Amino acid sequence: MIEPIGNQYVVARPVYSANAFGEEHKKKQRHHKTFLDHLKVCCSCSTQKAKKIALSLFPIASWLPAYQIKEWLLSDIVSGISTGLVAVLQGLAFALLVTVPPSYGLYAAFFPVIVYFFLGTSRHISVGPFPVLSMMVGAVVVRLTPTASTAALEISNSSMSNDSSTNEYKVMVAATVTILSGIIQLLMGVLRIGFVVIYLSESLISGFTTAAAVHVLVSQLKFMLQLTVPAHTDPFSIFKVLNSVFTQIEKTNIADLVTSLIILLVVFVVKEINQRYKAKLPVPIPIELIMTVIATGVSYGFDFENRFKVAVVGEMNRGFKSPITPDTQILQETIGDSFGIAIVGFAVAFSVASVYSLKYDYPIDGNQELIALGLSNILGGSFKGFASSTALSRSGVQESTGGKTQIAGILSAVIVLIVILALGFLLEPLQKSVLAALALGNLKGMLMQFTEIRRLWRKDKYDCLVWIMTFIFAIVLGLGLGLAASVAFQLLTIVFRTQFPKCTTLANVGRSNIYKNKKDYPDMYEPEGVKIFRCPSPIYFANIHFFKQKLINAVGFNPLRILRKRNKALKKIRKLQKKGLLQMTPKGLICTHDGFKDSDDELDNNEIEELDQPINTTDLPFQIDWNADLPLNIMVPKVSLHSLILDFSAVSFLDVSSMRGLKTVLQEFIRINVDVYIVGSDDDFIEKLARCEFFDDEVKDSIFFLTIHDAVLHIWMKKDYGVSKFNSSQEKEMKFDFTINTNGGLRNRECQIPVETKF
């Protein structure tokens, strides 16, 4: 019963142990579904289920019929045109990261959008090339391209860079990796294992994308300076590229450098204006499009290619290429890389989609996203595109320009289609350095994530450490190995968090039923002879010894050492008693012969094992008070603690190995006459202990209580009245009823004795 009194409340209920509560409130017998039950549900068929499956596989069927033409169409058209123009430029720019001809970037910007329009669940993300994925695919392309054609791999003004056979092979590698990563994503979606993204935390993704932005920055230097830089894919490759750049810096093409710096300056300034005045501007200024048109016109008009020997986009393929069949040899060599590309692509796309789904209040499905992205990559790779996800900047353009649905996405694909079929030739005079500068202009947001370090350090030092180590791993080891090392390190931090939890000792605040860390509040009250210990993490094989040590530090003594000392003292007392040299007096035991000496021989292993057994004094005609002075100066540490409460409300699981360790700890305390109680454990936890035969004559199932206060009140009654009123049978007539006074104290309704004066 709960009685509200102003802003306080009065609780009237018995003190409950877990057994007593179970007897008074019987649990319902629930049927837990077996694997066959789940299989029957999966295999059953109905009209409603078929409709639900169809809507989940084709989300367009749920939002398109509800499309509000008058309110949304104009916004989607404006957004689609703006996003399409950005997609064209980013497709060309990110193709340079893959080390394939720029025109193939348009295929990667077109086909995935078509598939995602029908199958995707997010209404705002723009699917297509993403610089991080482009870098990862490019690393595979460089690694697998024959070393004999190394000179042909360099993207420079050399005529060898246009070698058709080498370009075809690189396109084949990029397409094959893309198809394989798409198959992996599709299988993950079909098998409903989209949860894997939870292992990539926000800190890890932020650190990884920032490191990828640095890789992109370094990789674009050779285009901006027009240098011949050997490709590197092994660890420390970024430093080798930088070394190669700076050792031949005197060969820089000044025209490309000046053009790149001008483009970067203008893009950064205009993007800052867009950000600062986004509330006043009807649409963001399309600076990338403006600079592309100007740069192309200037390059064509002044014949930069011949006059200044700059590298240009070159021939743009019109129309589409025929589909390809993946190379089986390449498939075998790129499984690991494809898996990393699949995970990163899904993680980034799902993270961005989650942001917009929360902002605009609509659901997204991780497994359906995997299916949509997987089929997008399979189709895109089949038509010689490369891996796609979503670029943060491009999705930002689609959302900020008023995009409401994927109608904007399909219109952006139409813009890309027009360029592929008709307008691509207009971009042939465009300098590659301009594409590199535009690509870097879109990295500002990713590079600015360095500011995350300070914010994370204030919030959580472990997350900050994950960010820093992810960034270092991705920079030093490369994107593929760096991602694997980062995930491993993140999991290691989780192990450390649970292996070394911050255990605390609790005490009563304001003499109420509230228990907090006794170091945090000035008005703490710790019941005499009672220690309350809280473990805030799971207990398993790796931290059971740490848990035991923390518990020993909290109580101030090692129960095993005291048990051994008591058993050792008991052996001496038995010798004295057999010789008739002990006498029981009101002051305790005394030895009647001053000259008696007992040898303190070393103990063998069997005797040591005996010292760890429960203390048995049934053969003695008297009881030993271990906290009193013993005869012949037998030294046994005194223990003022009579009750130990373990707060396991935050212990989510206990493995079999740690069960043995926990039971040993409990036995050691019980054997030195310290009562142990466990509070806050759920029913499944207790049932698991019972199944594993955790309980015996020493450790009984009656040690469990619902709350800390239940256990404290039980201890109080036990010490005051000599026997616990709440054993497993809990006789109804012996219950005591406690309430919280309006002044925060406690009273016993039957005995009318203030609880706070009786601890």
PDB file of C-alpha atoms in Angstrom, residues 564-758:
ATOM      1  CA  ARG A 564      42.635 -20.063   8.772  1.00  0.00           C
ATOM      2  CA  LYS A 565      43.770 -18.225  11.891  1.00  0.00           C
ATOM      3  CA  ARG A 566      40.631 -19.281  13.753  1.00  0.00           C
ATOM      4  CA  ASN A 567      41.009 -22.935  12.743  1.00  0.00           C
ATOM      5  CA  LYS A 568      44.672 -22.826  13.685  1.00  0.00           C
ATOM      6  CA  ALA A 569      43.774 -21.288  17.063  1.00  0.00           C
ATOM      7  CA  LEU A 570      41.066 -23.915  17.478  1.00  0.00           C
ATOM      8  CA  LYS A 571      43.681 -26.685  17.170  1.00  0.00           C
ATOM      9  CA  LYS A 572      45.659 -25.165  20.036  1.00  0.00           C
ATOM     10  CA  ILE A 573      42.533 -24.717  22.139  1.00  0.00           C
ATOM     11  CA  ARG A 574      41.638 -28.370  21.604  1.00  0.00           C
ATOM     12  CA  LYS A 575      45.091 -29.419  22.818  1.00  0.00           C
ATOM     13  CA  LEU A 576      44.701 -27.307  25.950  1.00  0.00           C
ATOM     14  CA  GLN A 577      41.199 -28.636  26.552  1.00  0.00           C
ATOM     15  CA  LYS A 578      42.327 -32.284  26.233  1.00  0.00           C
ATOM     16  CA  LYS A 579      45.099 -31.654  28.794  1.00  0.00           C
ATOM     17  CA  GLY A 580      42.568 -30.029  31.133  1.00  0.00           C
ATOM     18  CA  LEU A 581      44.441 -26.747  31.093  1.00  0.00           C
ATOM     19  CA  LEU A 582      41.469 -24.532  30.055  1.00  0.00           C
ATOM     20  CA  GLN A 583      38.935 -22.961  32.383  1.00  0.00           C
ATOM     21  CA  MET A 584      35.813 -21.033  31.408  1.00  0.00           C
ATOM     22  CA  THR A 585      35.343 -17.821  33.407  1.00  0.00           C
ATOM     23  CA  PRO A 586      33.024 -14.828  33.057  1.00  0.00           C
ATOM     24  CA  LYS A 587      35.959 -13.011  31.474  1.00  0.00           C
ATOM     25  CA  GLY A 588      36.492 -15.742  28.923  1.00  0.00           C
ATOM     26  CA  LEU A 589      38.859 -18.683  28.521  1.00  0.00           C
ATOM     27  CA  ILE A 590      42.009 -18.792  30.635  1.00  0.00           C
ATOM     28  CA  CYS A 591      44.892 -21.272  30.730  1.00  0.00           C
ATOM     29  CA  THR A 592      45.465 -22.799  34.197  1.00  0.00           C
ATOM     30  CA  HIS A 593      49.129 -23.663  33.534  1.00  0.00           C
ATOM     31  CA  ASP A 594      51.501 -20.828  32.810  1.00  0.00           C
ATOM     32  CA  GLY A 595      54.339 -23.058  31.719  1.00  0.00           C
ATOM     33  CA  PHE A 596      52.528 -24.711  28.829  1.00  0.00           C
ATOM     34  CA  LYS A 597      54.187 -24.149  25.473  1.00  0.00           C
ATOM     35  CA  ASP A 598      52.843 -25.199  22.115  1.00  0.00           C
ATOM     36  CA  SER A 599      55.144 -25.749  19.183  1.00  0.00           C
ATOM     37  CA  ASP A 600      54.230 -23.793  16.064  1.00  0.00           C
ATOM     38  CA  ASP A 601      55.248 -26.350  13.471  1.00  0.00           C
ATOM     39  CA  GLU A 602      54.897 -25.770   9.764  1.00  0.00           C
ATOM     40  CA  LEU A 603      51.694 -27.148   8.293  1.00  0.00           C
ATOM     41  CA  ASP A 604      51.552 -29.603   5.436  1.00  0.00           C
ATOM     42  CA  ASN A 605      49.112 -29.297   2.530  1.00  0.00           C
ATOM     43  CA  ASN A 606      46.468 -31.508   4.108  1.00  0.00           C
ATOM     44  CA  GLU A 607      46.472 -29.418   7.270  1.00  0.00           C
ATOM     45  CA  ILE A 608      46.187 -26.220   5.204  1.00  0.00           C
ATOM     46  CA  GLU A 609      43.116 -27.642   3.473  1.00  0.00           C
ATOM     47  CA  GLU A 610      41.650 -28.391   6.910  1.00  0.00           C
ATOM     48  CA  LEU A 611      42.111 -24.770   7.916  1.00  0.00           C
ATOM     49  CA  ASP A 612      39.858 -23.690   5.010  1.00  0.00           C
ATOM     50  CA  GLN A 613      36.955 -25.834   6.244  1.00  0.00           C
ATOM     51  CA  PRO A 614      34.053 -24.523   8.371  1.00  0.00           C
ATOM     52  CA  ILE A 615      34.862 -24.018  12.062  1.00  0.00           C
ATOM     53  CA  ASN A 616      33.454 -26.917  14.081  1.00  0.00           C
ATOM     54  CA  THR A 617      33.331 -26.459  17.874  1.00  0.00           C
ATOM     55  CA  THR A 618      30.693 -29.091  18.673  1.00  0.00           C
ATOM     56  CA  ASP A 619      33.271 -31.238  20.440  1.00  0.00           C
ATOM     57  CA  LEU A 620      34.048 -28.457  22.918  1.00  0.00           C
ATOM     58  CA  PRO A 621      32.008 -27.989  26.128  1.00  0.00           C
ATOM     59  CA  PHE A 622      31.988 -24.209  25.623  1.00  0.00           C
ATOM     60  CA  GLN A 623      31.492 -21.616  22.891  1.00  0.00           C
ATOM     61  CA  ILE A 624      34.417 -19.521  21.721  1.00  0.00           C
ATOM     62  CA  ASP A 625      34.025 -15.766  21.411  1.00  0.00           C
ATOM     63  CA  TRP A 626      36.472 -14.955  18.643  1.00  0.00           C
ATOM     64  CA  ASN A 627      36.295 -11.243  19.412  1.00  0.00           C
ATOM     65  CA  ALA A 628      37.391 -11.802  23.027  1.00  0.00           C
ATOM     66  CA  ASP A 629      40.940 -12.298  24.375  1.00  0.00           C
ATOM     67  CA  LEU A 630      42.106 -15.890  23.877  1.00  0.00           C
ATOM     68  CA  PRO A 631      44.446 -17.809  26.213  1.00  0.00           C
ATOM     69  CA  LEU A 632      48.226 -17.953  25.812  1.00  0.00           C
ATOM     70  CA  ASN A 633      48.080 -14.806  23.686  1.00  0.00           C
ATOM     71  CA  ILE A 634      46.599 -16.692  20.733  1.00  0.00           C
ATOM     72  CA  MET A 635      46.184 -13.909  18.191  1.00  0.00           C
ATOM     73  CA  VAL A 636      43.078 -13.941  16.001  1.00  0.00           C
ATOM     74  CA  PRO A 637      41.937 -10.689  14.308  1.00  0.00           C
ATOM     75  CA  LYS A 638      38.647  -9.392  15.677  1.00  0.00           C
ATOM     76  CA  VAL A 639      35.760  -8.982  13.225  1.00  0.00           C
ATOM     77  CA  SER A 640      33.171  -6.353  14.078  1.00  0.00           C
ATOM     78  CA  LEU A 641      31.196  -7.044  10.890  1.00  0.00           C
ATOM     79  CA  HIS A 642      28.218  -9.338  11.346  1.00  0.00           C
ATOM     80  CA  SER A 643      26.342  -8.787   8.062  1.00  0.00           C
ATOM     81  CA  LEU A 644      27.384  -8.190   4.464  1.00  0.00           C
ATOM     82  CA  ILE A 645      24.914  -7.005   1.801  1.00  0.00           C
ATOM     83  CA  LEU A 646      25.883  -7.388  -1.855  1.00  0.00           C
ATOM     84  CA  ASP A 647      23.938  -5.107  -4.200  1.00  0.00           C
ATOM     85  CA  PHE A 648      23.690  -7.044  -7.483  1.00  0.00           C
ATOM     86  CA  SER A 649      21.043  -4.835  -9.117  1.00  0.00           C
ATOM     87  CA  ALA A 650      23.559  -3.900 -11.842  1.00  0.00           C
ATOM     88  CA  VAL A 651      24.910  -7.442 -12.335  1.00  0.00           C
ATOM     89  CA  SER A 652      23.352  -8.526 -15.616  1.00  0.00           C
ATOM     90  CA  PHE A 653      24.879 -12.001 -15.802  1.00  0.00           C
ATOM     91  CA  LEU A 654      27.153 -14.461 -14.047  1.00  0.00           C
ATOM     92  CA  ASP A 655      29.061 -17.146 -15.932  1.00  0.00           C
ATOM     93  CA  VAL A 656      29.806 -20.655 -14.674  1.00  0.00           C
ATOM     94  CA  SER A 657      33.468 -19.944 -13.892  1.00  0.00           C
ATOM     95  CA  SER A 658      32.631 -16.921 -11.759  1.00  0.00           C
ATOM     96  CA  MET A 659      29.877 -18.856  -9.942  1.00  0.00           C
ATOM     97  CA  ARG A 660      32.506 -21.038  -8.327  1.00  0.00           C
ATOM     98  CA  GLY A 661      34.536 -18.016  -7.326  1.00  0.00           C
ATOM     99  CA  LEU A 662      31.493 -16.195  -5.943  1.00  0.00           C
ATOM    100  CA  LYS A 663      30.386 -19.230  -3.968  1.00  0.00           C
ATOM    101  CA  THR A 664      33.869 -19.540  -2.453  1.00  0.00           C
ATOM    102  CA  VAL A 665      33.775 -15.887  -1.373  1.00  0.00           C
ATOM    103  CA  LEU A 666      30.345 -16.311   0.220  1.00  0.00           C
ATOM    104  CA  GLN A 667      31.447 -19.470   2.023  1.00  0.00           C
ATOM    105  CA  GLU A 668      34.515 -17.743   3.437  1.00  0.00           C
ATOM    106  CA  PHE A 669      32.402 -14.975   4.977  1.00  0.00           C
ATOM    107  CA  ILE A 670      29.723 -17.372   6.232  1.00  0.00           C
ATOM    108  CA  ARG A 671      32.389 -19.568   7.906  1.00  0.00           C
ATOM    109  CA  ILE A 672      33.570 -16.645  10.027  1.00  0.00           C
ATOM    110  CA  ASN A 673      29.977 -15.896  11.109  1.00  0.00           C
ATOM    111  CA  VAL A 674      29.313 -13.017   8.743  1.00  0.00           C
ATOM    112  CA  ASP A 675      25.816 -13.271   7.285  1.00  0.00           C
ATOM    113  CA  VAL A 676      25.746 -12.568   3.557  1.00  0.00           C
ATOM    114  CA  TYR A 677      22.729 -11.203   1.681  1.00  0.00           C
ATOM    115  CA  ILE A 678      22.312 -10.517  -2.038  1.00  0.00           C
ATOM    116  CA  VAL A 679      19.816  -7.875  -3.156  1.00  0.00           C
ATOM    117  CA  GLY A 680      18.492  -6.605  -6.470  1.00  0.00           C
ATOM    118  CA  SER A 681      18.914  -9.814  -8.458  1.00  0.00           C
ATOM    119  CA  ASP A 682      16.154 -10.702 -10.887  1.00  0.00           C
ATOM    120  CA  ASP A 683      14.375 -14.055 -10.920  1.00  0.00           C
ATOM    121  CA  ASP A 684      16.285 -15.363 -13.946  1.00  0.00           C
ATOM    122  CA  PHE A 685      19.558 -14.733 -12.135  1.00  0.00           C
ATOM    123  CA  ILE A 686      18.426 -16.766  -9.109  1.00  0.00           C
ATOM    124  CA  GLU A 687      16.972 -19.531 -11.285  1.00  0.00           C
ATOM    125  CA  LYS A 688      20.265 -19.860 -13.140  1.00  0.00           C
ATOM    126  CA  LEU A 689      22.112 -20.258  -9.845  1.00  0.00           C
ATOM    127  CA  ALA A 690      19.657 -22.959  -8.818  1.00  0.00           C
ATOM    128  CA  ARG A 691      20.112 -24.816 -12.123  1.00  0.00           C
ATOM    129  CA  CYS A 692      23.885 -24.737 -11.646  1.00  0.00           C
ATOM    130  CA  GLU A 693      23.550 -26.222  -8.120  1.00  0.00           C
ATOM    131  CA  PHE A 694      24.919 -23.081  -6.500  1.00  0.00           C
ATOM    132  CA  PHE A 695      23.071 -23.570  -3.202  1.00  0.00           C
ATOM    133  CA  ASP A 696      23.973 -26.034  -0.446  1.00  0.00           C
ATOM    134  CA  ASP A 697      23.905 -26.267   3.364  1.00  0.00           C
ATOM    135  CA  GLU A 698      26.132 -23.206   3.707  1.00  0.00           C
ATOM    136  CA  VAL A 699      25.008 -20.953   0.845  1.00  0.00           C
ATOM    137  CA  LYS A 700      21.216 -21.037   0.918  1.00  0.00           C
ATOM    138  CA  ASP A 701      18.645 -19.535  -1.407  1.00  0.00           C
ATOM    139  CA  SER A 702      17.217 -17.541   1.524  1.00  0.00           C
ATOM    140  CA  ILE A 703      20.040 -14.977   1.225  1.00  0.00           C
ATOM    141  CA  PHE A 704      18.230 -13.085  -1.572  1.00  0.00           C
ATOM    142  CA  PHE A 705      16.171  -9.959  -0.790  1.00  0.00           C
ATOM    143  CA  LEU A 706      14.266  -7.627  -3.065  1.00  0.00           C
ATOM    144  CA  THR A 707      15.930  -4.364  -1.997  1.00  0.00           C
ATOM    145  CA  ILE A 708      18.786  -3.145   0.183  1.00  0.00           C
ATOM    146  CA  HIS A 709      16.311  -1.783   2.714  1.00  0.00           C
ATOM    147  CA  ASP A 710      14.540  -5.129   2.994  1.00  0.00           C
ATOM    148  CA  ALA A 711      17.860  -6.754   3.868  1.00  0.00           C
ATOM    149  CA  VAL A 712      18.777  -3.996   6.352  1.00  0.00           C
ATOM    150  CA  LEU A 713      15.423  -4.281   8.153  1.00  0.00           C
ATOM    151  CA  HIS A 714      15.758  -8.065   8.223  1.00  0.00           C
ATOM    152  CA  ILE A 715      19.200  -7.739   9.844  1.00  0.00           C
ATOM    153  CA  TRP A 716      17.821  -5.250  12.371  1.00  0.00           C
ATOM    154  CA  MET A 717      15.007  -7.580  13.394  1.00  0.00           C
ATOM    155  CA  LYS A 718      17.327 -10.577  13.528  1.00  0.00           C
ATOM    156  CA  LYS A 719      19.763  -8.818  15.845  1.00  0.00           C
ATOM    157  CA  ASP A 720      17.008  -7.322  18.031  1.00  0.00           C
ATOM    158  CA  TYR A 721      14.839 -10.383  18.439  1.00  0.00           C
ATOM    159  CA  GLY A 722      17.436 -13.110  18.124  1.00  0.00           C
ATOM    160  CA  VAL A 723      15.788 -14.942  15.251  1.00  0.00           C
ATOM    161  CA  SER A 724      14.832 -13.903  11.770  1.00  0.00           C
ATOM    162  CA  LYS A 725      11.123 -13.372  11.351  1.00  0.00           C
ATOM    163  CA  PHE A 726      11.407 -14.040   7.610  1.00  0.00           C
ATOM    164  CA  ASN A 727      12.627 -17.484   6.794  1.00  0.00           C
ATOM    165  CA  SER A 728      11.608 -19.423   3.724  1.00  0.00           C
ATOM    166  CA  SER A 729       8.230 -20.367   5.240  1.00  0.00           C
ATOM    167  CA  GLN A 730       7.578 -16.836   6.613  1.00  0.00           C
ATOM    168  CA  GLU A 731       4.721 -17.397   8.997  1.00  0.00           C
ATOM    169  CA  LYS A 732       2.021 -14.831   8.370  1.00  0.00           C
ATOM    170  CA  GLU A 733       1.442 -13.992  12.042  1.00  0.00           C
ATOM    171  CA  MET A 734       5.143 -13.088  12.509  1.00  0.00           C
ATOM    172  CA  LYS A 735       5.283 -10.350   9.860  1.00  0.00           C
ATOM    173  CA  PHE A 736       6.318  -6.853  10.843  1.00  0.00           C
ATOM    174  CA  ASP A 737       4.964  -3.820   9.064  1.00  0.00           C
ATOM    175  CA  PHE A 738       7.268  -0.866   8.469  1.00  0.00           C
ATOM    176  CA  THR A 739       6.382   2.546   7.111  1.00  0.00           C
ATOM    177  CA  ILE A 740       8.338   5.648   6.218  1.00  0.00           C
ATOM    178  CA  ASN A 741       7.509   8.580   8.469  1.00  0.00           C
ATOM    179  CA  THR A 742       6.814  11.950   6.887  1.00  0.00           C
ATOM    180  CA  ASN A 743      10.099  13.155   8.376  1.00  0.00           C
ATOM    181  CA  GLY A 744      12.022  10.537   6.395  1.00  0.00           C
ATOM    182  CA  GLY A 745      12.558   8.086   9.274  1.00  0.00           C
ATOM    183  CA  LEU A 746      11.157   4.596   9.753  1.00  0.00           C
ATOM    184  CA  ARG A 747       8.855   3.103  12.319  1.00  0.00           C
ATOM    185  CA  ASN A 748       7.561  -0.365  13.103  1.00  0.00           C
ATOM    186  CA  ARG A 749       3.789  -0.199  13.221  1.00  0.00           C
ATOM    187  CA  GLU A 750       3.565  -3.181  15.575  1.00  0.00           C
ATOM    188  CA  CYS A 751       6.405  -2.382  17.999  1.00  0.00           C
ATOM    189  CA  GLN A 752       6.483   1.405  17.518  1.00  0.00           C
ATOM    190  CA  ILE A 753      10.294   1.462  17.799  1.00  0.00           C
ATOM    191  CA  PRO A 754      12.161   3.942  15.553  1.00  0.00           C
ATOM    192  CA  VAL A 755      14.347   1.909  13.219  1.00  0.00           C
ATOM    193  CA  GLU A 756      17.079   4.529  13.103  1.00  0.00           C
ATOM    194  CA  THR A 757      17.759   4.111  16.835  1.00  0.00           C
ATOM    195  CA  LYS A 758      18.127   0.345  16.671  1.00  0.00           C
TER     196      LYS A 758
END
